[in-house]
Short mmCIF file of C-alpha atoms and ligand atoms in Angstrom, two decimals:
data_model
loop_
_atom_site.label_atom_id
_atom_site.label_comp_id
_atom_site.label_asym_id
_atom_site.label_seq_id
_atom_site.Cartn_x
_atom_site.Cartn_y
_atom_site.Cartn_z
CA MET A 758 3.71 -62.30 98.05
CA TRP A 759 4.29 -58.54 98.22
CA PRO A 760 1.13 -56.87 99.67
CA ASP A 761 2.43 -53.32 99.25
CA ALA A 762 5.13 -51.18 97.69
CA ALA A 763 7.48 -51.45 100.66
CA ALA A 764 7.36 -55.26 100.57
CA LEU A 765 8.26 -55.26 96.91
CA ALA A 766 10.91 -52.58 97.41
CA ASN A 767 12.53 -54.75 100.07
CA ALA A 768 12.60 -57.97 97.97
CA SER A 769 15.82 -58.87 96.30
CA ALA A 770 16.20 -58.36 92.54
CA ALA A 771 16.54 -62.16 92.14
CA GLU A 772 13.11 -62.71 93.81
CA VAL A 773 11.45 -60.11 91.59
CA ILE A 774 12.99 -61.41 88.38
CA THR A 775 11.94 -65.01 89.32
CA ALA A 776 8.39 -63.91 90.14
CA TRP A 777 8.19 -62.13 86.78
CA GLY A 778 8.56 -65.54 85.21
CA ARG A 779 7.89 -65.69 81.46
CA LEU A 780 5.86 -62.41 81.27
CA GLY A 781 8.49 -61.02 78.86
CA TYR A 782 10.59 -57.83 78.85
CA PRO A 783 12.20 -58.74 82.19
CA ARG A 784 13.80 -55.29 82.58
CA ARG A 785 10.28 -54.24 83.45
CA ALA A 786 10.57 -56.38 86.63
CA LEU A 787 13.46 -54.29 87.82
CA ARG A 788 11.67 -51.02 86.86
CA LEU A 789 8.72 -52.16 88.97
CA LYS A 790 10.95 -52.74 91.98
CA GLU A 791 12.62 -49.32 91.40
CA CYS A 792 9.09 -47.85 91.26
CA ALA A 793 8.21 -49.51 94.50
CA VAL A 794 11.30 -48.11 96.16
CA GLN A 795 10.19 -44.57 95.23
CA VAL A 796 6.63 -45.20 96.26
CA ARG A 797 7.90 -46.38 99.71
CA ASP A 798 10.46 -43.64 100.10
CA ARG A 799 8.82 -40.54 98.44
CA PHE A 800 5.13 -41.24 98.85
CA ASN A 801 4.92 -42.91 102.27
CA ASN A 802 4.09 -46.31 100.69
CA GLU A 803 1.05 -45.00 98.91
CA LEU A 804 0.68 -44.78 95.03
CA PRO A 805 0.25 -40.99 94.42
CA GLN A 806 -3.03 -39.70 92.98
CA THR A 807 -1.78 -36.95 90.68
CA TYR A 808 -0.70 -37.39 87.01
CA ASP A 809 2.59 -35.50 87.55
CA GLU A 810 3.62 -37.55 90.59
CA LEU A 811 2.72 -40.77 88.88
CA ILE A 812 4.61 -39.93 85.72
CA SER A 813 7.70 -39.15 87.77
CA LEU A 814 7.95 -42.77 88.84
CA PRO A 815 10.22 -45.26 87.02
CA GLY A 816 8.47 -47.24 84.34
CA ILE A 817 5.23 -45.18 84.53
CA GLY A 818 4.34 -43.48 81.26
CA ASP A 819 1.19 -41.56 80.05
CA TYR A 820 -0.86 -44.68 79.52
CA THR A 821 -0.21 -46.21 82.90
CA ALA A 822 -0.54 -43.00 84.88
CA SER A 823 -3.93 -42.35 83.19
CA ALA A 824 -5.06 -45.96 83.69
CA VAL A 825 -4.26 -45.70 87.41
CA LEU A 826 -6.09 -42.44 87.78
CA SER A 827 -9.16 -43.65 85.92
CA PHE A 828 -9.55 -47.27 87.01
CA ALA A 829 -7.95 -47.25 90.51
CA TYR A 830 -8.75 -43.74 91.67
CA GLY A 831 -11.98 -43.00 89.74
CA GLN A 832 -10.74 -39.70 88.21
CA ARG A 833 -12.15 -38.34 84.97
CA VAL A 834 -9.11 -38.97 82.68
CA PRO A 835 -8.92 -40.44 79.26
CA VAL A 836 -6.75 -43.48 78.91
CA LEU A 837 -5.16 -43.26 75.52
CA ASP A 838 -4.07 -46.61 74.34
CA THR A 839 -3.79 -47.54 70.61
CA ASN A 840 -7.28 -48.94 70.41
CA ILE A 841 -8.99 -45.82 71.86
CA ARG A 842 -6.90 -43.52 69.58
CA ARG A 843 -7.85 -45.53 66.49
CA VAL A 844 -11.58 -45.39 67.33
CA LEU A 845 -11.55 -41.63 68.07
CA THR A 846 -9.51 -40.74 65.04
CA ARG A 847 -11.82 -42.70 62.70
CA VAL A 848 -15.16 -41.73 64.25
CA PHE A 849 -14.53 -38.00 64.79
CA ALA A 850 -11.69 -37.01 62.42
CA GLY A 851 -12.81 -39.36 59.64
CA VAL A 852 -9.24 -40.43 58.83
CA GLU A 853 -7.12 -43.54 59.46
CA SER A 854 -5.01 -43.61 62.59
CA HIS A 855 -1.33 -44.15 61.90
CA GLY A 856 -0.19 -45.16 65.44
CA GLY A 857 2.97 -43.59 66.82
CA SER A 858 3.00 -41.74 70.03
CA THR A 859 -0.02 -39.91 71.61
CA LYS A 860 -0.48 -36.49 69.97
CA PRO A 861 -2.20 -33.41 71.46
CA GLN A 862 -5.09 -33.80 69.04
CA ASP A 863 -5.71 -37.35 70.29
CA ARG A 864 -6.01 -35.87 73.81
CA GLU A 865 -8.34 -33.20 72.63
CA LEU A 866 -10.61 -35.67 70.89
CA ALA A 867 -10.73 -37.89 73.95
CA GLN A 868 -11.41 -34.98 76.38
CA GLU A 869 -14.39 -33.92 74.19
CA ALA A 870 -15.83 -37.42 73.90
CA LEU A 871 -15.27 -38.41 77.58
CA PRO A 872 -18.56 -38.37 79.62
CA GLU A 873 -18.69 -35.86 82.40
CA GLY A 874 -18.93 -38.12 85.45
CA ALA A 875 -15.76 -39.90 86.60
CA GLU A 876 -17.54 -43.29 86.94
CA ALA A 877 -19.00 -42.98 83.48
CA ALA A 878 -15.65 -41.87 82.15
CA ALA A 879 -13.97 -45.03 83.47
CA VAL A 880 -16.57 -47.22 81.79
CA TRP A 881 -16.13 -45.17 78.62
CA ASN A 882 -12.39 -45.88 78.68
CA GLN A 883 -12.95 -49.62 79.08
CA ALA A 884 -15.69 -49.72 76.53
CA THR A 885 -13.85 -47.80 73.89
CA MET A 886 -10.74 -49.88 74.35
CA GLU A 887 -12.88 -52.99 73.96
CA LEU A 888 -14.51 -51.58 70.86
CA GLY A 889 -11.10 -50.95 69.32
CA ALA A 890 -9.85 -54.48 70.16
CA LEU A 891 -12.90 -56.41 69.03
CA VAL A 892 -14.83 -54.30 66.43
CA CYS A 893 -12.88 -51.38 65.11
CA MET A 894 -9.80 -53.41 64.50
CA ALA A 895 -6.71 -52.07 62.67
CA LYS A 896 -6.91 -53.91 59.38
CA SER A 897 -10.51 -55.24 59.16
CA PRO A 898 -13.01 -53.17 61.23
CA ALA A 899 -16.43 -54.90 61.50
CA CYS A 900 -18.33 -51.74 60.66
CA GLN A 901 -21.61 -53.64 59.99
CA GLU A 902 -21.68 -54.70 63.71
CA CYS A 903 -20.38 -51.42 65.15
CA PRO A 904 -22.65 -49.44 67.43
CA LEU A 905 -21.00 -46.21 66.19
CA CYS A 906 -21.57 -46.85 62.50
CA ASP A 907 -24.30 -44.15 62.20
CA MET A 908 -21.94 -41.42 63.51
CA CYS A 909 -18.59 -42.63 62.13
CA ALA A 910 -16.96 -40.06 59.79
CA PHE A 911 -14.41 -42.59 58.58
CA LEU A 912 -17.15 -45.04 57.49
CA ALA A 913 -19.11 -42.26 55.88
CA ALA A 914 -16.05 -41.23 53.93
CA GLY A 915 -15.57 -44.74 52.56
CA ARG A 916 -12.85 -45.74 54.99
CA PRO A 917 -10.07 -43.93 53.12
CA GLY A 918 -6.57 -45.44 53.55
CA LEU A 919 -7.88 -48.33 55.75
CA GLY A 920 -4.95 -50.20 57.42
CA GLU A 921 -2.37 -47.98 55.79
CA GLY A 922 1.09 -47.82 57.42
CA ARG A 923 -0.05 -48.94 60.78
CA THR A 924 1.15 -52.49 61.49
CA ARG A 925 4.74 -53.37 61.87
CA PRO A 926 5.85 -56.73 60.50
CA ARG A 927 5.68 -59.24 63.24
CA GLN A 928 9.22 -59.85 64.55
CA ARG A 929 10.24 -63.54 64.43
CA PHE A 930 11.25 -64.89 67.83
CA GLN A 931 13.24 -68.08 67.05
CA GLY A 932 16.89 -67.43 67.15
CA THR A 933 16.67 -63.84 68.37
CA ASP A 934 18.60 -62.38 71.22
CA ARG A 935 15.23 -62.18 73.09
CA GLN A 936 14.95 -65.97 72.92
CA VAL A 937 18.50 -66.50 74.09
CA ARG A 938 18.04 -64.02 76.99
CA GLY A 939 14.89 -65.82 77.94
CA ILE A 940 16.64 -69.23 77.94
CA VAL A 941 19.38 -67.86 80.25
CA LEU A 942 16.93 -66.47 82.77
CA ALA A 943 14.74 -69.57 82.64
CA ALA A 944 17.80 -71.60 83.64
CA LEU A 945 18.51 -69.31 86.55
CA ARG A 946 15.05 -68.97 88.05
CA PRO A 947 14.78 -72.42 89.63
CA LEU A 948 18.07 -72.04 91.42
CA ASP A 949 18.16 -71.31 95.13
CA SER A 950 19.05 -67.71 96.28
CA GLY A 951 22.66 -66.87 95.53
CA GLN A 952 23.27 -70.19 93.76
CA THR A 953 25.28 -70.00 90.56
CA LEU A 954 25.00 -71.79 87.25
CA PRO A 955 28.41 -73.20 86.42
CA LYS A 956 30.12 -72.04 83.20
CA GLU A 957 29.97 -75.55 81.64
CA GLN A 958 26.16 -75.47 81.97
CA VAL A 959 25.97 -71.81 80.79
CA ASP A 960 27.86 -72.81 77.59
CA GLU A 961 25.30 -75.55 76.87
CA LEU A 962 22.38 -73.16 76.94
CA TRP A 963 22.82 -71.99 73.30
CA SER A 964 24.93 -73.38 70.42
CA ASP A 965 26.06 -70.01 68.99
CA ALA A 966 28.83 -69.10 71.50
CA ALA A 967 29.13 -65.49 70.14
CA GLN A 968 25.44 -64.79 70.40
CA LEU A 969 25.32 -66.37 73.82
CA GLY A 970 28.23 -64.22 75.01
CA SER A 971 26.72 -61.06 73.75
CA CYS A 972 23.31 -61.89 75.38
CA LEU A 973 25.06 -62.62 78.72
CA ALA A 974 26.86 -59.29 78.52
CA SER A 975 23.57 -57.43 77.79
CA LEU A 976 21.78 -59.23 80.61
CA ASP A 977 24.56 -58.17 82.90
CA GLU A 978 24.47 -54.61 81.71
CA ASP A 979 20.68 -54.55 82.36
CA GLY A 980 21.23 -55.71 85.82
CA LEU A 981 19.36 -58.96 85.30
CA ILE A 982 22.29 -61.36 85.94
CA GLU A 983 25.72 -61.27 87.55
CA ILE A 984 28.71 -62.94 85.90
CA GLU A 985 31.39 -64.34 88.15
CA PRO A 986 35.04 -64.11 87.11
CA GLY A 987 35.10 -67.79 86.06
CA GLY A 988 32.08 -67.35 83.85
CA ALA A 989 29.43 -68.81 86.24
CA ILE A 990 26.29 -66.76 86.40
CA ARG A 991 23.51 -66.03 88.87
CA LEU A 992 20.52 -63.72 89.39
CA PRO A 993 21.46 -60.46 91.12
CA ARG A 994 21.18 -60.21 94.87
S1 SF4 B 777 -18.00 -47.79 61.97
FE1 SF4 B 777 -16.21 -48.99 61.44
S2 SF4 B 777 -14.49 -47.56 61.36
FE2 SF4 B 777 -16.14 -46.59 62.45
S3 SF4 B 777 -15.77 -46.89 64.61
FE3 SF4 B 777 -17.11 -48.58 63.89
S4 SF4 B 777 -15.81 -50.20 63.26
FE4 SF4 B 777 -14.55 -48.38 63.42
#
């Protein structure tokens, strides 16, 4: 659909929001388009290959910049997601990982553990992520099956504070503004370019008029929809 950054940058916001579909967090679709605009304009339509340039792009944080450098460009860079940080903290520091943002000591641990070669480092990133997702899980790590059990300081210490203060309660979805915003966008995606959803049909999308109104306003503020004076809505052009 969009073979390079310039093609995505030149697409309309409505096309990008429609293609995003039900992936969730639709503001990310617009951030991706903004990122494509900058890649086209500032970097001659090529995704940059340095951390500082990548991190300067909209929607690109530490994790994404590191993942691009390691997996796409084969550079020796640790990719610090939650799973890798949990494994490293447990194995080398012998304490429970409490999540939050990436700390300098997480990066130091990863730099020390990362293999020397760039190719081996990319494999290490993927393998350690997988280990954290499937074996060294947050609440119930399967230590008896873990290939690192002989060297894990956390296991040797008796797994002190296992699972403490790390998982946020799962947010319910039914009845939330996220659900209502999703319903509104789902009603707009099938429409032809520039076509509006009449106010009467908008009003039928959700029974709580106040919640619907506030969700429409927030979608408008986020640039995800446009509201016409009479109350009809459409995806942005
Ligand atoms: S031994 Fe247990 S705590 Fe240590 S890395 Fe393996 S699964 Fe995680």
